[in-house]
């Protein structure tokens, strides 16, 4: 929707560019013709001021600490909805009625098994392989098994591939964990909810049935909701860029998993718990706060800061409450949680963090809960990827079904040598 216009004087002339309004949030200047008009590119490494697309899925107001999925606030969804219902909402745009939700959940349940041949892929990895390395491999390999849902121009194939990815991620993630601990894979069961099924595949052993504790199922489902989607973050942008070339959805999600692994992104949940464990006790906190503020020290407070949130990450608020509830209900006294809360209080009252608007993000408390549930830290980002697959798939569908979408191909500011002639080696 065009509003007023923006004038840019460049390339020897003055040019008008339409200013477009969204339904809420910052306007954008439509500069698609800037290069043709001026011979110049915009320059925005890290895309701090660049909108790569328009989207109706998720809205974030970083200053107010607001996160909406199709207009619904994240705290309401976390408290009142379910991960499967949020998945349906992100994919289809509206909250489903009961019959529709039940049908969606049944469809997803019926796709949770993986081709038996896929199990051999795991055996190629060392037992101590990082589970995210395994996930990068096996999710990309799905495209070798599900050819009948790789034609991105066929809406039905797109739908089946989307359901397959959402359904199979828990199975593949649980298999990655089982492989790392040398236990046999556990098959999914259709009589369990999505999240209970995942917990059973992860923690059940042939010698003893695992009955998912409703407290843990509820906490896990809430954590999945909090990680489902988050606008055009690095891994979602990776999925969109891969998808813009026409790559099949399994390959695109594997690309997203690879990007999420980075400690500046989804890998921060593993790094944050490792950091809290390294700090160990409240009296060590000042030393680490000083390191985080020291420009000469690469150390950063993991789980703190965000490109968009310059206020509290609303997901962190829900996560901290969930951590408190789960620890109390499980009767777990984890000193790390006390260190996390004290670290948060000290940081939030420190001029450095106040001035740079650094607050806890979604990754700061999640590790405390996941550790209490029984996950090893190297599984934390796998769980993030499991949940974010819903957002990646929804964003991929939105992009692919946009008739205006084209291959993403950024330009550059070239700073290398200008043209010069080759010099034979005996003349150098
Ligand atoms: C996720 O984008 C998303 O939406 C991501 C995500 C999602 O759901 O998809 O929300 C998930 O990735 C959450 C973020 C997880 N990462 C971490 O917790 C790692 C620690 N945080 C930082 O690395 C950092 O805050 C980022 C990467 C999250 C954001 O970096 P930006 O936006 O590029 O900000 P910056 O690096 O330019 O930092 C601004 C200033 C810098 O100081 P100056 O150079 O201005 O002096 O703040 C400082 C930074 O040094 N700073 C920190 C800090 N984060 C930023 N200083 C100490 N500790 C930190 N954690």
PDB file of N, CA, C and O in Angstrom, residues 357-387:
ATOM      1  N   UNK A 357      20.905  -1.080  25.619  1.00  0.00           N
ATOM      2  CA  UNK A 357      19.576  -1.717  25.567  1.00  0.00           C
ATOM      3  C   UNK A 357      19.682  -3.229  25.377  1.00  0.00           C
ATOM      4  O   UNK A 357      19.097  -3.803  24.454  1.00  0.00           O
ATOM      5  N   UNK A 358      20.492  -3.833  26.240  1.00  0.00           N
ATOM      6  CA  UNK A 358      20.689  -5.285  26.170  1.00  0.00           C
ATOM      7  C   UNK A 358      19.848  -5.973  27.244  1.00  0.00           C
ATOM      8  O   UNK A 358      20.007  -5.720  28.427  1.00  0.00           O
ATOM      9  N   UNK A 359      18.929  -6.806  26.814  1.00  0.00           N
ATOM     10  CA  UNK A 359      18.040  -7.525  27.729  1.00  0.00           C
ATOM     11  C   UNK A 359      18.179  -9.025  27.479  1.00  0.00           C
ATOM     12  O   UNK A 359      18.639  -9.437  26.413  1.00  0.00           O
ATOM     13  N   UNK A 360      17.713  -9.860  28.412  1.00  0.00           N
ATOM     14  CA  UNK A 360      17.701 -11.299  28.139  1.00  0.00           C
ATOM     15  C   UNK A 360      16.835 -11.588  26.907  1.00  0.00           C
ATOM     16  O   UNK A 360      15.786 -10.974  26.719  1.00  0.00           O
ATOM     17  N   UNK A 361      17.282 -12.528  26.089  1.00  0.00           N
ATOM     18  CA  UNK A 361      16.472 -12.935  24.942  1.00  0.00           C
ATOM     19  C   UNK A 361      15.957 -14.360  25.156  1.00  0.00           C
ATOM     20  O   UNK A 361      16.143 -14.932  26.237  1.00  0.00           O
ATOM     21  N   UNK A 362      15.335 -14.902  24.152  1.00  0.00           N
ATOM     22  CA  UNK A 362      14.657 -16.205  24.277  1.00  0.00           C
ATOM     23  C   UNK A 362      15.608 -17.301  24.748  1.00  0.00           C
ATOM     24  O   UNK A 362      15.195 -18.277  25.370  1.00  0.00           O
ATOM     25  N   UNK A 363      16.921 -17.099  24.499  1.00  0.00           N
ATOM     26  CA  UNK A 363      17.878 -18.188  24.787  1.00  0.00           C
ATOM     27  C   UNK A 363      18.412 -18.159  26.206  1.00  0.00           C
ATOM     28  O   UNK A 363      19.147 -19.080  26.596  1.00  0.00           O
ATOM     29  N   UNK A 364      18.071 -17.111  26.987  1.00  0.00           N
ATOM     30  CA  UNK A 364      18.742 -16.965  28.285  1.00  0.00           C
ATOM     31  C   UNK A 364      18.260 -17.997  29.319  1.00  0.00           C
ATOM     32  O   UNK A 364      19.061 -18.573  30.040  1.00  0.00           O
ATOM     33  N   UNK A 365      16.956 -18.240  29.361  1.00  0.00           N
ATOM     34  CA  UNK A 365      16.418 -19.163  30.375  1.00  0.00           C
ATOM     35  C   UNK A 365      16.066 -20.544  29.833  1.00  0.00           C
ATOM     36  O   UNK A 365      15.843 -21.478  30.619  1.00  0.00           O
ATOM     37  N   UNK A 366      16.001 -20.680  28.523  1.00  0.00           N
ATOM     38  CA  UNK A 366      15.473 -21.959  27.991  1.00  0.00           C
ATOM     39  C   UNK A 366      16.333 -23.141  28.443  1.00  0.00           C
ATOM     40  O   UNK A 366      15.815 -24.218  28.767  1.00  0.00           O
ATOM     41  N   UNK A 367      17.651 -22.924  28.520  1.00  0.00           N
ATOM     42  CA  UNK A 367      18.535 -24.034  28.888  1.00  0.00           C
ATOM     43  C   UNK A 367      18.287 -24.556  30.281  1.00  0.00           C
ATOM     44  O   UNK A 367      18.426 -25.754  30.544  1.00  0.00           O
ATOM     45  N   UNK A 368      17.859 -23.675  31.188  1.00  0.00           N
ATOM     46  CA  UNK A 368      17.593 -24.113  32.573  1.00  0.00           C
ATOM     47  C   UNK A 368      16.463 -25.133  32.577  1.00  0.00           C
ATOM     48  O   UNK A 368      16.526 -26.174  33.226  1.00  0.00           O
ATOM     49  N   UNK A 369      15.429 -24.845  31.768  1.00  0.00           N
ATOM     50  CA  UNK A 369      14.266 -25.764  31.706  1.00  0.00           C
ATOM     51  C   UNK A 369      14.666 -27.062  31.015  1.00  0.00           C
ATOM     52  O   UNK A 369      14.394 -28.167  31.492  1.00  0.00           O
ATOM     53  N   UNK A 370      15.323 -26.930  29.866  1.00  0.00           N
ATOM     54  CA  UNK A 370      15.673 -28.119  29.068  1.00  0.00           C
ATOM     55  C   UNK A 370      16.602 -29.033  29.862  1.00  0.00           C
ATOM     56  O   UNK A 370      16.479 -30.257  29.807  1.00  0.00           O
ATOM     57  N   UNK A 371      17.498 -28.427  30.631  1.00  0.00           N
ATOM     58  CA  UNK A 371      18.406 -29.229  31.456  1.00  0.00           C
ATOM     59  C   UNK A 371      17.623 -29.965  32.541  1.00  0.00           C
ATOM     60  O   UNK A 371      17.828 -31.147  32.804  1.00  0.00           O
ATOM     61  N   UNK A 372      16.640 -29.257  33.139  1.00  0.00           N
ATOM     62  CA  UNK A 372      15.809 -29.883  34.205  1.00  0.00           C
ATOM     63  C   UNK A 372      14.990 -31.038  33.648  1.00  0.00           C
ATOM     64  O   UNK A 372      14.754 -32.035  34.329  1.00  0.00           O
ATOM     65  N   UNK A 373      14.587 -30.919  32.380  1.00  0.00           N
ATOM     66  CA  UNK A 373      13.786 -31.982  31.740  1.00  0.00           C
ATOM     67  C   UNK A 373      14.665 -33.193  31.431  1.00  0.00           C
ATOM     68  O   UNK A 373      14.196 -34.333  31.409  1.00  0.00           O
ATOM     69  N   UNK A 374      15.979 -32.956  31.242  1.00  0.00           N
ATOM     70  CA  UNK A 374      16.891 -34.077  31.018  1.00  0.00           C
ATOM     71  C   UNK A 374      17.655 -34.026  29.714  1.00  0.00           C
ATOM     72  O   UNK A 374      18.362 -34.971  29.359  1.00  0.00           O
ATOM     73  N   UNK A 375      17.542 -32.942  28.959  1.00  0.00           N
ATOM     74  CA  UNK A 375      18.270 -32.830  27.691  1.00  0.00           C
ATOM     75  C   UNK A 375      19.719 -32.401  27.951  1.00  0.00           C
ATOM     76  O   UNK A 375      19.959 -31.514  28.765  1.00  0.00           O
ATOM     77  N   UNK A 376      20.669 -33.003  27.227  1.00  0.00           N
ATOM     78  CA  UNK A 376      22.048 -32.500  27.292  1.00  0.00           C
ATOM     79  C   UNK A 376      22.135 -31.174  26.533  1.00  0.00           C
ATOM     80  O   UNK A 376      21.341 -30.912  25.636  1.00  0.00           O
ATOM     81  N   UNK A 377      23.097 -30.314  26.874  1.00  0.00           N
ATOM     82  CA  UNK A 377      23.149 -28.977  26.274  1.00  0.00           C
ATOM     83  C   UNK A 377      23.304 -29.033  24.754  1.00  0.00           C
ATOM     84  O   UNK A 377      22.790 -28.173  24.053  1.00  0.00           O
ATOM     85  N   UNK A 378      23.964 -30.074  24.230  1.00  0.00           N
ATOM     86  CA  UNK A 378      24.159 -30.058  22.766  1.00  0.00           C
ATOM     87  C   UNK A 378      22.879 -30.417  22.013  1.00  0.00           C
ATOM     88  O   UNK A 378      22.849 -30.400  20.785  1.00  0.00           O
ATOM     89  N   UNK A 379      21.794 -30.718  22.755  1.00  0.00           N
ATOM     90  CA  UNK A 379      20.504 -30.945  22.105  1.00  0.00           C
ATOM     91  C   UNK A 379      19.658 -29.663  22.074  1.00  0.00           C
ATOM     92  O   UNK A 379      18.599 -29.623  21.428  1.00  0.00           O
ATOM     93  N   UNK A 380      20.093 -28.611  22.788  1.00  0.00           N
ATOM     94  CA  UNK A 380      19.225 -27.435  22.927  1.00  0.00           C
ATOM     95  C   UNK A 380      18.901 -26.802  21.565  1.00  0.00           C
ATOM     96  O   UNK A 380      17.753 -26.464  21.282  1.00  0.00           O
ATOM     97  N   UNK A 381      19.907 -26.645  20.721  1.00  0.00           N
ATOM     98  CA  UNK A 381      19.652 -25.972  19.437  1.00  0.00           C
ATOM     99  C   UNK A 381      18.857 -26.869  18.488  1.00  0.00           C
ATOM    100  O   UNK A 381      18.108 -26.394  17.637  1.00  0.00           O
ATOM    101  N   UNK A 382      18.977 -28.184  18.695  1.00  0.00           N
ATOM    102  CA  UNK A 382      18.152 -29.117  17.921  1.00  0.00           C
ATOM    103  C   UNK A 382      16.678 -28.875  18.244  1.00  0.00           C
ATOM    104  O   UNK A 382      15.809 -28.858  17.368  1.00  0.00           O
ATOM    105  N   UNK A 383      16.386 -28.625  19.523  1.00  0.00           N
ATOM    106  CA  UNK A 383      15.000 -28.356  19.943  1.00  0.00           C
ATOM    107  C   UNK A 383      14.512 -27.032  19.373  1.00  0.00           C
ATOM    108  O   UNK A 383      13.357 -26.897  18.985  1.00  0.00           O
ATOM    109  N   UNK A 384      15.433 -26.057  19.320  1.00  0.00           N
ATOM    110  CA  UNK A 384      15.093 -24.772  18.698  1.00  0.00           C
ATOM    111  C   UNK A 384      14.746 -25.018  17.220  1.00  0.00           C
ATOM    112  O   UNK A 384      13.731 -24.547  16.708  1.00  0.00           O
ATOM    113  N   UNK A 385      15.567 -25.820  16.534  1.00  0.00           N
ATOM    114  CA  UNK A 385      15.336 -26.106  15.103  1.00  0.00           C
ATOM    115  C   UNK A 385      14.028 -26.865  14.903  1.00  0.00           C
ATOM    116  O   UNK A 385      13.270 -26.602  13.967  1.00  0.00           O
ATOM    117  N   UNK A 386      13.735 -27.800  15.818  1.00  0.00           N
ATOM    118  CA  UNK A 386      12.477 -28.558  15.736  1.00  0.00           C
ATOM    119  C   UNK A 386      11.306 -27.594  15.720  1.00  0.00           C
ATOM    120  O   UNK A 386      10.432 -27.655  14.839  1.00  0.00           O
ATOM    121  N   UNK A 387      11.293 -26.669  16.661  1.00  0.00           N
ATOM    122  CA  UNK A 387      10.164 -25.728  16.767  1.00  0.00           C
ATOM    123  C   UNK A 387      10.162 -24.717  15.621  1.00  0.00           C
ATOM    124  O   UNK A 387       9.121 -24.415  15.035  1.00  0.00           O
TER     125      UNK A 387
END
